[in-house]
Coordinates of N, CA and C in Angstrom, one line a residue:
S293 N 0.8 -1.2 0.0 CA 0.0 0.0 0.0 C 0.8 1.3 0.0
R294 N 2.1 1.0 0.0 CA 3.0 2.1 -0.1 C 2.8 2.8 -1.5
D295 N 2.6 2.0 -2.5 CA 2.3 2.5 -3.8 C 1.1 3.4 -3.9
A296 N 0.0 2.9 -3.2 CA -1.2 3.7 -3.2 C -1.0 5.0 -2.5
M297 N -0.2 5.0 -1.4 CA 0.1 6.3 -0.7 C 0.9 7.2 -1.6
D298 N 1.9 6.7 -2.3 CA 2.7 7.5 -3.2 C 1.8 8.1 -4.3
E299 N 0.9 7.3 -4.8 CA 0.0 7.7 -5.9 C -0.9 8.8 -5.3
E300 N -1.4 8.6 -4.1 CA -2.3 9.6 -3.5 C -1.5 10.9 -3.3
D301 N -0.3 10.8 -2.8 CA 0.6 12.0 -2.6 C 0.8 12.7 -3.9
A302 N 1.1 12.0 -5.0 CA 1.4 12.6 -6.3 C 0.1 13.3 -6.8
F303 N -1.1 12.6 -6.5 CA -2.3 13.2 -7.0 C -2.6 14.5 -6.2
R304 N -2.4 14.5 -4.9 CA -2.6 15.7 -4.1 C -1.6 16.8 -4.5
I305 N -0.4 16.4 -4.8 CA 0.6 17.5 -5.3 C 0.1 18.1 -6.6
R306 N -0.3 17.2 -7.5 CA -0.9 17.7 -8.8 C -2.1 18.5 -8.6
L307 N -3.0 18.1 -7.7 CA -4.2 18.8 -7.4 C -3.9 20.2 -6.8
E308 N -2.9 20.2 -5.9 CA -2.5 21.5 -5.3 C -1.8 22.4 -6.4
A309 N -1.1 21.8 -7.3 CA -0.4 22.6 -8.3 C -1.5 23.1 -9.3
H310 N -2.5 22.3 -9.6 CA -3.6 22.8 -10.5 C -4.4 23.9 -9.8
A311 N -4.6 23.7 -8.5 CA -5.4 24.7 -7.7 C -4.6 26.0 -7.7
T312 N -3.3 25.9 -7.4 CA -2.4 27.1 -7.4 C -2.4 27.8 -8.8
F313 N -2.3 27.0 -9.8 CA -2.3 27.5 -11.2 C -3.7 28.2 -11.5
A314 N -4.8 27.6 -11.1 CA -6.1 28.2 -11.3 C -6.3 29.5 -10.5
R315 N -5.8 29.5 -9.3 CA -5.9 30.8 -8.5 C -5.1 31.9 -9.2
R316 N -3.8 31.6 -9.6 CA -3.0 32.6 -10.3 C -3.7 33.0 -11.6
T317 N -4.2 32.1 -12.3 CA -4.9 32.5 -13.6 C -6.1 33.3 -13.3
A318 N -6.9 33.0 -12.3 CA -8.1 33.8 -11.9 C -7.6 35.2 -11.5
D319 N -6.6 35.3 -10.7 CA -6.1 36.6 -10.2 C -5.6 37.4 -11.4
D320 N -4.8 36.8 -12.3 CA -4.4 37.5 -13.5 C -5.6 37.9 -14.4
A321 N -6.6 37.1 -14.5 CA -7.8 37.5 -15.3 C -8.5 38.6 -14.6
E322 N -8.6 38.6 -13.3 CA -9.2 39.7 -12.6 C -8.4 41.0 -12.8
T323 N -7.1 40.9 -12.7 CA -6.3 42.1 -12.9 C -6.5 42.6 -14.3
L324 N -6.5 41.7 -15.3 CA -6.7 42.1 -16.7 C -8.1 42.7 -16.9
E325 N -9.1 42.2 -16.3 CA -10.4 42.7 -16.4 C -10.5 44.1 -15.8
D326 N -9.9 44.3 -14.6 CA -9.9 45.6 -14.0 C -9.2 46.6 -14.9
E327 N -8.0 46.2 -15.5 CA -7.3 47.1 -16.4 C -8.2 47.5 -17.6
F328 N -8.9 46.4 -18.1 CA -9.7 46.6 -19.3 C -10.9 47.6 -19.0
F329 N -11.5 47.4 -17.8 CA -12.6 48.3 -17.5 C -12.1 49.7 -17.2
G330 N -11.0 49.8 -16.5 CA -10.4 51.1 -16.2 C -10.0 51.8 -17.5
G331 N -9.4 51.0 -18.4 CA -9.0 51.6 -19.7 C -10.2 51.9 -20.5
G332 N -11.3 51.1 -20.4 CA -12.5 51.4 -21.1 C -13.2 52.6 -20.6
K333 N -13.2 52.9 -19.3 CA -13.7 54.1 -18.8 C -12.9 55.3 -19.3
S334 N -11.6 55.2 -19.3 CA -10.8 56.3 -19.8 C -11.1 56.5 -21.3
A335 N -11.2 55.4 -22.0 CA -11.5 55.6 -23.5 C -12.8 56.2 -23.7
M336 N -13.8 55.9 -22.9 CA -15.1 56.4 -23.0 C -15.0 58.0 -22.7
K337 N -14.3 58.3 -21.7 CA -14.1 59.7 -21.3 C -13.5 60.5 -22.5
I338 N -12.4 59.9 -23.0 CA -11.7 60.5 -24.2 C -12.7 60.7 -25.4
G339 N -13.5 59.6 -25.6 CA -14.5 59.7 -26.7 C -15.5 60.8 -26.5
Q340 N -15.9 60.9 -25.2 CA -16.9 62.0 -25.0 C -16.3 63.4 -25.1
Q341 N -15.0 63.5 -24.7 CA -14.3 64.8 -24.9 C -14.1 65.1 -26.4
L342 N -13.8 64.0 -27.2 CA -13.7 64.3 -28.6 C -15.0 64.7 -29.3
E343 N -16.1 64.0 -28.9 CA -17.4 64.4 -29.4 C -17.7 65.9 -29.0
L344 N -17.4 66.3 -27.8 CA -17.7 67.6 -27.4 C -16.8 68.6 -28.2
A345 N -15.6 68.3 -28.4 CA -14.7 69.1 -29.2 C -15.2 69.2 -30.6
E346 N -15.7 68.1 -31.2 CA -16.2 68.2 -32.6 C -17.5 69.0 -32.6
A347 N -18.3 68.9 -31.6 CA -19.5 69.8 -31.6 C -19.1 71.3 -31.5
K348 N -18.1 71.6 -30.7 CA -17.7 73.0 -30.6 C -17.1 73.4 -32.0
R349 N -16.3 72.5 -32.6 CA -15.7 72.9 -33.9 C -16.8 73.2 -34.9
R350 N -17.9 72.3 -35.0 CA -19.0 72.6 -35.9 C -19.7 73.9 -35.6
K351 N -19.8 74.2 -34.3 CA -20.5 75.5 -34.0 C -19.6 76.7 -34.5
C352 N -18.3 76.6 -34.3 CA -17.4 77.6 -34.7 C -17.4 77.8 -36.3
E353 N -17.5 76.6 -36.9 CA -17.5 76.6 -38.4 C -18.8 77.3 -38.9
E354 N -20.0 76.9 -38.2 CA -21.2 77.6 -38.6 C -21.2 79.1 -38.3
A355 N -20.6 79.5 -37.2 CA -20.6 80.9 -36.9 C -19.7 81.6 -37.9
S356 N -18.6 81.0 -38.3 CA -17.7 81.6 -39.3 C -18.5 81.8 -40.6
K357 N -19.2 80.8 -41.0 CA -20.0 80.9 -42.3 C -21.1 82.0 -42.2
L358 N -21.7 82.1 -41.0 CA -22.7 83.1 -40.8 C -22.1 84.5 -40.8
I359 N -20.9 84.7 -40.2 CA -20.2 86.0 -40.2 C -19.9 86.3 -41.7
S360 N -19.4 85.4 -42.4 CA -19.1 85.6 -43.8 C -20.3 86.0 -44.6
L361 N -21.4 85.4 -44.4 CA -22.6 85.7 -45.1 C -23.1 87.2 -44.7
W362 N -22.9 87.5 -43.5 CA -23.3 88.8 -43.0 C -22.4 89.9 -43.6
W363 N -21.1 89.6 -43.6 CA -20.2 90.6 -44.2 C -20.5 90.9 -45.6
E364 N -20.8 89.8 -46.3 CA -21.1 89.9 -47.8 C -22.3 90.8 -48.0
M365 N -23.4 90.5 -47.2 CA -24.6 91.3 -47.3 C -24.3 92.8 -46.9
E366 N -23.5 92.9 -45.8 CA -23.2 94.3 -45.4 C -22.4 95.1 -46.4
N367 N -21.5 94.4 -47.1 CA -20.7 95.1 -48.1 C -21.6 95.5 -49.3
L368 N -22.5 94.6 -49.7 CA -23.5 94.9 -50.8 C -24.4 96.1 -50.4
A369 N -24.8 96.1 -49.1 CA -25.7 97.2 -48.6 C -24.9 98.5 -48.6
E370 N -23.7 98.5 -48.2 CA -22.9 99.7 -48.2 C -22.6 100.1 -49.6
Y371 N -22.4 99.2 -50.5 CA -22.2 99.6 -51.9 C -23.5 100.3 -52.5
E372 N -24.6 99.7 -52.1 CA -25.9 100.4 -52.5 C -26.0 101.8 -52.0
D373 N -25.6 102.0 -50.7 CA -25.7 103.3 -50.0 C -24.7 104.3 -50.6
E374 N -23.5 103.8 -50.9 CA -22.5 104.7 -51.4 C -22.7 105.1 -52.8
T375 N -23.2 104.2 -53.7 CA -23.4 104.5 -55.1 C -24.8 105.0 -55.4
K376 N -25.7 104.9 -54.4 CA -27.1 105.2 -54.5 C -27.7 104.4 -55.7
M377 N -27.1 103.3 -56.0 CA -27.7 102.4 -57.0 C -28.2 101.1 -56.3
M378 N -29.5 100.9 -56.3 CA -30.1 99.7 -55.7 C -29.7 98.5 -56.5
L379 N -29.3 97.5 -55.8 CA -29.1 96.2 -56.5 C -30.5 95.7 -57.0
R380 N -30.5 95.1 -58.1 CA -31.7 94.5 -58.6 C -31.9 93.1 -58.1
V381 N -32.1 93.0 -56.8 CA -32.2 91.8 -56.1 C -33.2 90.8 -56.7
E382 N -34.4 91.3 -56.9 CA -35.5 90.5 -57.5 C -35.0 89.8 -58.8
E383 N -34.5 90.6 -59.7 CA -34.0 90.1 -61.0 C -32.9 89.2 -60.9
E384 N -31.9 89.4 -59.9 CA -30.8 88.5 -59.8 C -31.3 87.2 -59.2
V385 N -32.1 87.2 -58.2 CA -32.6 86.0 -57.6 C -33.4 85.2 -58.5
R386 N -34.2 85.8 -59.3 CA -35.1 85.1 -60.3 C -34.5 84.8 -61.6
E387 N -33.2 85.1 -61.7 CA -32.4 84.8 -62.9 C -32.8 85.5 -64.1
I388 N -33.3 86.7 -63.9 CA -33.6 87.6 -65.1 C -32.3 88.2 -65.6
I389 N -31.5 88.5 -64.6 CA -30.1 89.0 -64.9 C -29.2 87.8 -65.1
P390 N -28.4 87.7 -66.1 CA -27.5 86.5 -66.2 C -26.5 86.4 -65.0
S391 N -26.2 85.2 -64.6 CA -25.4 85.0 -63.4 C -24.1 85.7 -63.5
E392 N -23.4 85.8 -64.6 CA -22.1 86.5 -64.7 C -22.2 88.0 -64.4
S393 N -23.4 88.5 -64.5 CA -23.6 90.0 -64.2 C -24.1 90.2 -62.8
C394 N -24.4 89.2 -62.1 CA -25.0 89.4 -60.7 C -23.9 89.8 -59.7
R395 N -24.3 90.7 -58.8 CA -23.4 91.1 -57.8 C -23.6 90.3 -56.5
M396 N -24.7 89.6 -56.4 CA -25.0 88.8 -55.2 C -24.3 87.4 -55.3
D397 N -24.1 86.8 -54.2 CA -23.5 85.5 -54.1 C -24.3 84.5 -54.8
P398 N -23.7 83.5 -55.5 CA -24.4 82.5 -56.2 C -25.3 81.7 -55.3
L399 N -25.0 81.7 -54.0 CA -25.9 81.0 -53.0 C -27.4 81.5 -53.2
Y400 N -27.5 82.8 -53.5 CA -28.9 83.4 -53.6 C -29.4 83.3 -55.0
T401 N -28.5 83.4 -56.0 CA -28.9 83.5 -57.4 C -29.1 82.1 -58.1
N402 N -28.5 81.1 -57.5 CA -28.5 79.8 -58.2 C -29.8 79.0 -57.7
P403 N -30.7 78.7 -58.5 CA -31.9 78.0 -58.1 C -31.7 76.7 -57.5
D404 N -30.6 76.0 -57.8 CA -30.3 74.7 -57.2 C -29.9 74.8 -55.8
R405 N -29.6 76.0 -55.3 CA -29.2 76.2 -53.9 C -30.3 76.9 -53.1
S406 N -31.5 76.9 -53.6 CA -32.6 77.7 -53.0 C -32.8 77.3 -51.5
L407 N -32.8 76.0 -51.2 CA -33.0 75.6 -49.8 C -31.8 76.1 -48.9
D408 N -30.6 76.0 -49.4 CA -29.5 76.5 -48.6 C -29.6 78.0 -48.4
A409 N -30.0 78.7 -49.5 CA -30.1 80.1 -49.4 C -31.2 80.5 -48.4
A410 N -32.3 79.7 -48.4 CA -33.4 80.0 -47.4 C -32.9 79.8 -46.0
R411 N -32.1 78.7 -45.8 CA -31.6 78.5 -44.4 C -30.6 79.6 -44.0
A412 N -29.8 80.0 -44.9 CA -28.8 81.1 -44.6 C -29.6 82.4 -44.3
L413 N -30.6 82.7 -45.1 CA -31.3 84.0 -44.8 C -32.1 83.9 -43.5
K414 N -32.6 82.7 -43.2 CA -33.2 82.5 -41.9 C -32.3 82.8 -40.7
K415 N -31.0 82.3 -40.8 CA -30.0 82.6 -39.8 C -29.7 84.1 -39.8
L416 N -29.6 84.7 -40.9 CA -29.3 86.2 -40.9 C -30.5 87.0 -40.3
R417 N -31.7 86.5 -40.5 CA -32.9 87.2 -39.9 C -32.8 87.0 -38.4
V418 N -32.4 85.9 -37.9 CA -32.3 85.7 -36.5 C -31.2 86.6 -35.9
V419 N -30.1 86.8 -36.7 CA -29.1 87.8 -36.2 C -29.8 89.2 -36.1
L420 N -30.6 89.5 -37.1 CA -31.3 90.8 -37.1 C -32.1 91.0 -35.9
K421 N -32.9 90.0 -35.6 CA -33.8 90.0 -34.4 C -33.0 90.2 -33.1
K422 N -31.9 89.4 -33.0 CA -31.1 89.4 -31.8 C -30.4 90.7 -31.6
R423 N -29.8 91.2 -32.7 CA -29.1 92.5 -32.7 C -30.0 93.7 -32.6
G424 N -31.3 93.5 -32.9 CA -32.2 94.6 -32.8 C -32.3 95.1 -31.3
T425 N -32.2 94.2 -30.4 CA -32.2 94.7 -29.0 C -30.9 95.4 -28.6
A426 N -29.8 95.1 -29.2 CA -28.5 95.8 -29.0 C -28.6 97.2 -29.6
T427 N -29.2 97.4 -30.7 CA -29.3 98.7 -31.3 C -30.3 99.6 -30.5
S428 N -31.3 99.0 -30.0 CA -32.3 99.9 -29.3 C -31.8 100.2 -27.9
S429 N -30.9 99.4 -27.4 CA -30.4 99.6 -26.0 C -29.2 100.6 -26.0
G430 N -28.8 101.1 -27.2 CA -27.7 102.0 -27.2 C -26.3 101.4 -27.1
M431 N -26.2 100.1 -27.4 CA -24.9 99.5 -27.4 C -24.0 99.7 -28.6
L432 N -24.6 100.3 -29.7 CA -23.8 100.5 -30.9 C -23.8 102.0 -31.2
D433 N -22.7 102.3 -31.9 CA -22.6 103.7 -32.3 C -23.6 104.0 -33.5
P434 N -23.9 105.2 -33.8 CA -24.8 105.5 -34.9 C -24.4 105.0 -36.3
Q435 N -23.1 105.0 -36.6 CA -22.7 104.4 -37.9 C -23.0 102.9 -38.0
S436 N -22.7 102.2 -36.9 CA -23.0 100.8 -36.8 C -24.4 100.5 -37.0
I437 N -25.2 101.3 -36.3 CA -26.7 101.1 -36.4 C -27.2 101.3 -37.8
R438 N -26.6 102.3 -38.5 CA -27.0 102.6 -39.9 C -26.6 101.4 -40.8
R439 N -25.4 100.9 -40.6 CA -25.0 99.8 -41.4 C -25.9 98.6 -41.2
F440 N -26.2 98.4 -39.9 CA -27.1 97.3 -39.5 C -28.4 97.4 -40.2
E441 N -29.0 98.6 -40.2 CA -30.3 98.8 -40.8 C -30.2 98.6 -42.3
L442 N -29.2 99.1 -42.9 CA -29.0 98.9 -44.4 C -28.9 97.4 -44.7
T443 N -28.1 96.7 -44.0 CA -28.0 95.3 -44.2 C -29.3 94.6 -44.0
G444 N -30.0 94.9 -42.9 CA -31.3 94.3 -42.6 C -32.3 94.5 -43.8
K445 N -32.3 95.7 -44.4 CA -33.2 95.9 -45.5 C -32.8 95.0 -46.7
L446 N -31.5 94.9 -47.0 CA -31.1 94.0 -48.1 C -31.4 92.6 -47.8
I447 N -31.2 92.1 -46.6 CA -31.6 90.8 -46.2 C -33.1 90.5 -46.4
H448 N -33.9 91.5 -46.0 CA -35.3 91.4 -46.2 C -35.7 91.3 -47.7
R449 N -35.1 92.2 -48.5 CA -35.4 92.2 -49.9 C -35.0 90.9 -50.6
T450 N -33.8 90.3 -50.1 CA -33.4 89.1 -50.7 C -34.3 87.9 -50.2
S451 N -34.8 88.0 -49.0 CA -35.7 86.9 -48.5 C -37.0 87.0 -49.3
V452 N -37.5 88.1 -49.5 CA -38.8 88.3 -50.3 C -38.6 87.7 -51.7
A453 N -37.5 88.1 -52.3 CA -37.2 87.6 -53.7 C -37.0 86.1 -53.7
L454 N -36.3 85.5 -52.8 CA -36.1 84.1 -52.7 C -37.5 83.4 -52.5
E455 N -38.3 83.9 -51.6 CA -39.6 83.4 -51.3 C -40.4 83.3 -52.6
G456 N -40.4 84.4 -53.4 CA -41.1 84.5 -54.6 C -40.6 83.4 -55.6
R457 N -39.3 83.2 -55.7 CA -38.7 82.2 -56.6 C -39.2 80.8 -56.1
L458 N -39.2 80.6 -54.8 CA -39.6 79.2 -54.3 C -41.1 79.0 -54.6
I459 N -41.9 80.0 -54.4 CA -43.3 79.9 -54.7 C -43.6 79.6 -56.1
N460 N -42.9 80.3 -57.0 CA -43.0 80.0 -58.5 C -42.5 78.7 -58.8
H461 N -41.5 78.2 -58.2 CA -40.9 76.9 -58.5 C -41.8 75.8 -58.1
F462 N -42.4 75.9 -56.9 CA -43.3 74.8 -56.4 C -44.8 75.0 -56.8
S463 N -45.1 76.0 -57.6 CA -46.5 76.2 -58.0 C -46.7 75.5 -59.3

């Protein structure tokens, strides 16, 4: 029975070795899982920060486009005021005047971009409404108020002309 005892001891040693190996493997797996979840949380935070930065970038890009549209309208309004020659907005928008002779941006004169033009004009009208409170509260000098009013009139005329083009197109 010495052989049986030796076999039992060998079995217990193997069993103990397997148990030790299983505990170490479980501990390693737990450590790896903790690192994975910790890294996953960090990755998620980084992802959220990237999404926030992208949203801010889009807002800045939209604001830049809006400023550019405003400046263009303001320059055209000042041109009208200085030369005392009214732009033929209605004719330009409705393509009565050939596109190469138009002074306005193709955004407004190209019928294929009518919806984009309508969106842009809507944003410009929002600026007019918001800035209207600044002009009435005395936050701007008289020259700025005058430019603002001239630009507002041109935006209004362009909106009316574009609306007419859209109504004719969909009628």
